[in-house]
C-alpha positions in Angstrom: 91.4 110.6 105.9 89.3 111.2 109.0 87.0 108.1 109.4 83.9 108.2 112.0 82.7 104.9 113.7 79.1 106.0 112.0 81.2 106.2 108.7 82.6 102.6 109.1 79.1 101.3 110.1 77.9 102.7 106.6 80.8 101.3 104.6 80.2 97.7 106.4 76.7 98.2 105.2 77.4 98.4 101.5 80.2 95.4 102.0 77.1 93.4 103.5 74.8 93.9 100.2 78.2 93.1 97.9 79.0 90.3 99.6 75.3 89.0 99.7 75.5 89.4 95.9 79.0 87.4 95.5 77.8 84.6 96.9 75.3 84.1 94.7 77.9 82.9 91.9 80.0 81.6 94.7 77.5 79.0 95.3 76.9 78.3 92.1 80.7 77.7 90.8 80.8 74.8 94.0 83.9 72.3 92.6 85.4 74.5 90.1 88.0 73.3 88.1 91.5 75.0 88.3 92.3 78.1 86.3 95.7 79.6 87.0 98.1 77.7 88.3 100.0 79.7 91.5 102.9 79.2 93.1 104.0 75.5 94.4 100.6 73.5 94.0 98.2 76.4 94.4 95.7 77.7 91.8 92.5 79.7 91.4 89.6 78.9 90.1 87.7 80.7 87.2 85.2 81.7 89.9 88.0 83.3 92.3 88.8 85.6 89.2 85.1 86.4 88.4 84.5 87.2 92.1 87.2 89.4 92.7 86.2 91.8 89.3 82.8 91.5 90.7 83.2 92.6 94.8 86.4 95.0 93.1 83.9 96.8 91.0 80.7 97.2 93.6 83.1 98.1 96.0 84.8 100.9 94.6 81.2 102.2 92.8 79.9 102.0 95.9 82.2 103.7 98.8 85.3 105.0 96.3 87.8 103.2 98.3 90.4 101.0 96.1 90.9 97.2 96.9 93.9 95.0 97.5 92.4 91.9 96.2 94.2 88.4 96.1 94.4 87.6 93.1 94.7 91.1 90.7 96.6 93.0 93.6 95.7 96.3 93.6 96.1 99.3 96.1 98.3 99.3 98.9 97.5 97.9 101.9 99.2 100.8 104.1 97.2 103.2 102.5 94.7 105.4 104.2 92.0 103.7 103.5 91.6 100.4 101.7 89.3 97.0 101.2 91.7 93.5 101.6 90.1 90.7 99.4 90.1 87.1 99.7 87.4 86.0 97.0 87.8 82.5 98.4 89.3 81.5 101.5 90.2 77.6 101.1 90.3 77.6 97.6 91.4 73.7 97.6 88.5 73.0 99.6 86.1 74.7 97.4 86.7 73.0 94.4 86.9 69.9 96.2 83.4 70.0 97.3 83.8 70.9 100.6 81.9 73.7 102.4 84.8 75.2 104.3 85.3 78.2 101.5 84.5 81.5 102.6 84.9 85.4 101.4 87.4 87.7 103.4 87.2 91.4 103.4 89.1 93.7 105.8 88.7 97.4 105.9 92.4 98.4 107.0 93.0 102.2 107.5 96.8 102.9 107.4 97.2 99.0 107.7 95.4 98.9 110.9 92.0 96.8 110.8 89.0 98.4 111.4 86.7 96.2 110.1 85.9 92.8 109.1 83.4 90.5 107.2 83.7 86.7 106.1 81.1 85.0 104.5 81.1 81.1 104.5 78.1 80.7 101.8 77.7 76.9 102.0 77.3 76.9 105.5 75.1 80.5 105.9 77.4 82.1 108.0 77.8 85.8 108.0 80.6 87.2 110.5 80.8 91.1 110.6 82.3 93.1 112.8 83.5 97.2 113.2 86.5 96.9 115.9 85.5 99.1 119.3 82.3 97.2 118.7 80.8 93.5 118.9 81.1 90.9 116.7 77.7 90.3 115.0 76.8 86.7 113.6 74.3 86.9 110.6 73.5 90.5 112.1 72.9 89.5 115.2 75.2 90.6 118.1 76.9 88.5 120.3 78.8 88.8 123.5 82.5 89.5 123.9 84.7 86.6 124.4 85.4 85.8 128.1 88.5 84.0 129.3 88.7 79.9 128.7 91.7 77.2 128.9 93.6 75.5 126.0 92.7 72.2 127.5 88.7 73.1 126.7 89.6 74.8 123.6 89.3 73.7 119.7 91.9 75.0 118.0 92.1 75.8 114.5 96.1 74.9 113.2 97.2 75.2 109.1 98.0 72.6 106.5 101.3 72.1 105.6 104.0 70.0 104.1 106.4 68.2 107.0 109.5 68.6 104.2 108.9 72.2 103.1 111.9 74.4 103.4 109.8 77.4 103.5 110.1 80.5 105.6 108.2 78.5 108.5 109.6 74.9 107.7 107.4 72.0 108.2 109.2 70.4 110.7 109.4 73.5 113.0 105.2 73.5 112.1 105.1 69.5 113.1 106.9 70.7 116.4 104.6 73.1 117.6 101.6 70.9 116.6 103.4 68.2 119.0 103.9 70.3 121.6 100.3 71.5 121.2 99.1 68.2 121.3 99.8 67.6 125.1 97.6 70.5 125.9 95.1 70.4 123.5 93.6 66.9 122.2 91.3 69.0 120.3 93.0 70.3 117.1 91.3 70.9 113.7 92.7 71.6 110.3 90.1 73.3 108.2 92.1 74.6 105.8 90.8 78.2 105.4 92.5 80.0 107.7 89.9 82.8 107.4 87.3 80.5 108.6 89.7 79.8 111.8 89.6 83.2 112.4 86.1 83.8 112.2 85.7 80.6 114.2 88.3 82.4 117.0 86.4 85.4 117.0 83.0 83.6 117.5 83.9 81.8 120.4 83.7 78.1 118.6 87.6 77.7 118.6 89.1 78.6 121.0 92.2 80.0 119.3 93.7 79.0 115.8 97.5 79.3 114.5 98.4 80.6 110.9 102.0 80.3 109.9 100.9 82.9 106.4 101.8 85.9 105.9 99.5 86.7 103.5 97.6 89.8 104.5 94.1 88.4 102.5 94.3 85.6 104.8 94.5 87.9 108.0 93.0 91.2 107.7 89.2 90.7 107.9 90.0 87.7 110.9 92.1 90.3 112.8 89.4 92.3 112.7 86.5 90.5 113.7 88.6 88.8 116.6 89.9 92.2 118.1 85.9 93.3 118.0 84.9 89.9 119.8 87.5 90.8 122.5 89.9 88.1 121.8 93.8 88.7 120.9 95.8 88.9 118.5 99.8 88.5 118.0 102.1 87.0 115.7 104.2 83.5 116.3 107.3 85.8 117.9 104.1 87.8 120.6 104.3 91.4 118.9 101.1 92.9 117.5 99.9 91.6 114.6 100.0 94.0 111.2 99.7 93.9 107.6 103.8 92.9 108.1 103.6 90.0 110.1 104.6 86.6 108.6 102.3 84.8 110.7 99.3 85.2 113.5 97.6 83.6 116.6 94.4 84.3 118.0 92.5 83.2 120.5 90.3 84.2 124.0 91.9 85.5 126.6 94.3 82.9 128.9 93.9 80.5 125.5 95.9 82.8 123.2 98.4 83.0 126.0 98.6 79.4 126.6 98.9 78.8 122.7 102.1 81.8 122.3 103.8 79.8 125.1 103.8 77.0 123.4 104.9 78.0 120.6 107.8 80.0 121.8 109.0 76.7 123.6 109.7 75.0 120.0 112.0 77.8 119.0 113.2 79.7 116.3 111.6 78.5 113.1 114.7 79.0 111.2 116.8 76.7 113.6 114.4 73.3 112.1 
């Protein structure tokens, strides 16, 4: 499907006005219980659900593209064109009270990012951005990252479990935060990894590591960090796609500074 900047710009447009909506309720449903219990200790909340029929439905009324949401699946995510859903990004932190929840959207074509939106509602923050073009902040456009060091750089890092025995194990993730540590006294853990990316791509961390695969957690960060001018690989250096078990981003010389690093720890499945 042939798809013109001006045709992307349009489509972003009607994501803006759905997503305005959706937080609306997403406000409102602040410290909601837990609903469906996920795997290990994860859930959703009733409002994760509500939000995902809600954005699902405006979106496909309103451009006819299908939606690969989080929580009900959905189309592909290699297809030709196709919305990526996260209807809340830190879902622990949202029904904790915390304001560190956001909305994630990606508009992949082929599984290549070529947009990307996240809302963080409590905070007011509206990150949009059509890649080839800049990063706008509540609508307004802002300048394309320029080259910084680790050692003057926040970075954003995942939660984890030091005993997990998962595809990245917690000690391997304990390592690289170590190692990190000697460069970087700076390290947050927000617990959104959507928000880290958005973060990244708006210059207030300087980079941010995300040992998920999950491609709700990736695709509208990848996005709005490749329009901002920053970079984007996964832990092992190759380009980042809807594939990749994990991603770094960061400015130019940081995300560098952060793969080297992290390729000094190893190979995850040695720990």
């Amino acid at each position: 499907m042939a798809l013109e900047t001006a045709d992307v710009d349009a489509l972003v447009a009607e994501a803006v006005a759905i997503l305005d909506a959706a937080a609306k309720p997403f406000i409102a449903g602040h410290r909601a219980d837990s609903a469906v219990q996920k795997k290990g200790n994860d859930f959703a909340t009733e409002v994760d659900l509500a939000i995902e029929r809600q954005v699902v439905d405006a979106l496909v009324a309103a451009t006819g593209i299908e939606v690969h949401g989080e929580e009900f699946g959905g189309a592909d995510v290699d297809s030709p064109l196709v919305w990526v859903l996260d209807p809340i990004d830190g879902t622990f932190n949202y029904a904790a009270g915390s304001p560190m929840a956001a909305i994630l959207l990606g508009l992949l074509r082929h599984g290549e990012p070529v947009a990307g939106l996240t809302w963080v509602p409590f905070t007011g923050e509206r990150f949009t951005a059509v890649v080839g073009k800049p990063l706008r902040s509540n609508g307004v456009e802002q300048l394309s990252l320029t080259p910084a060091r680790l050692a003057d750089s926040i970075v954003g890092v995942g939660t984890f479990n030091v005993d997990s025995r998962g595809r990245v194990p917690g000690r391997y993730r304990l390592a690289v935060i170590e190692n990190l540590s000697r460069k970087c006294s700076r390290m947050r853990m927000h617990g959104a990894t959507g928000i880290d990316l958005a973060y990244t791509a708006a210059g207030i961390l300087g980079g941010a590591i995300s040992f998920s695969g999950k491609v709700w957690d990736h695709a509208a960060g990848v996005a709005l960090v490749k329009a901002a001018g920053g970079v984007v690989t996964d832990l092992a250096g190759n380009d980042w796609t809807v594939n990749s078990p994990s991603a770094i981003v960061g400015l130019p010389g940081v995300h560098s500074e952060i793969l080297d690093i992290v390729q000094s720890v190893g190979d995850p499945e040695s720990f």
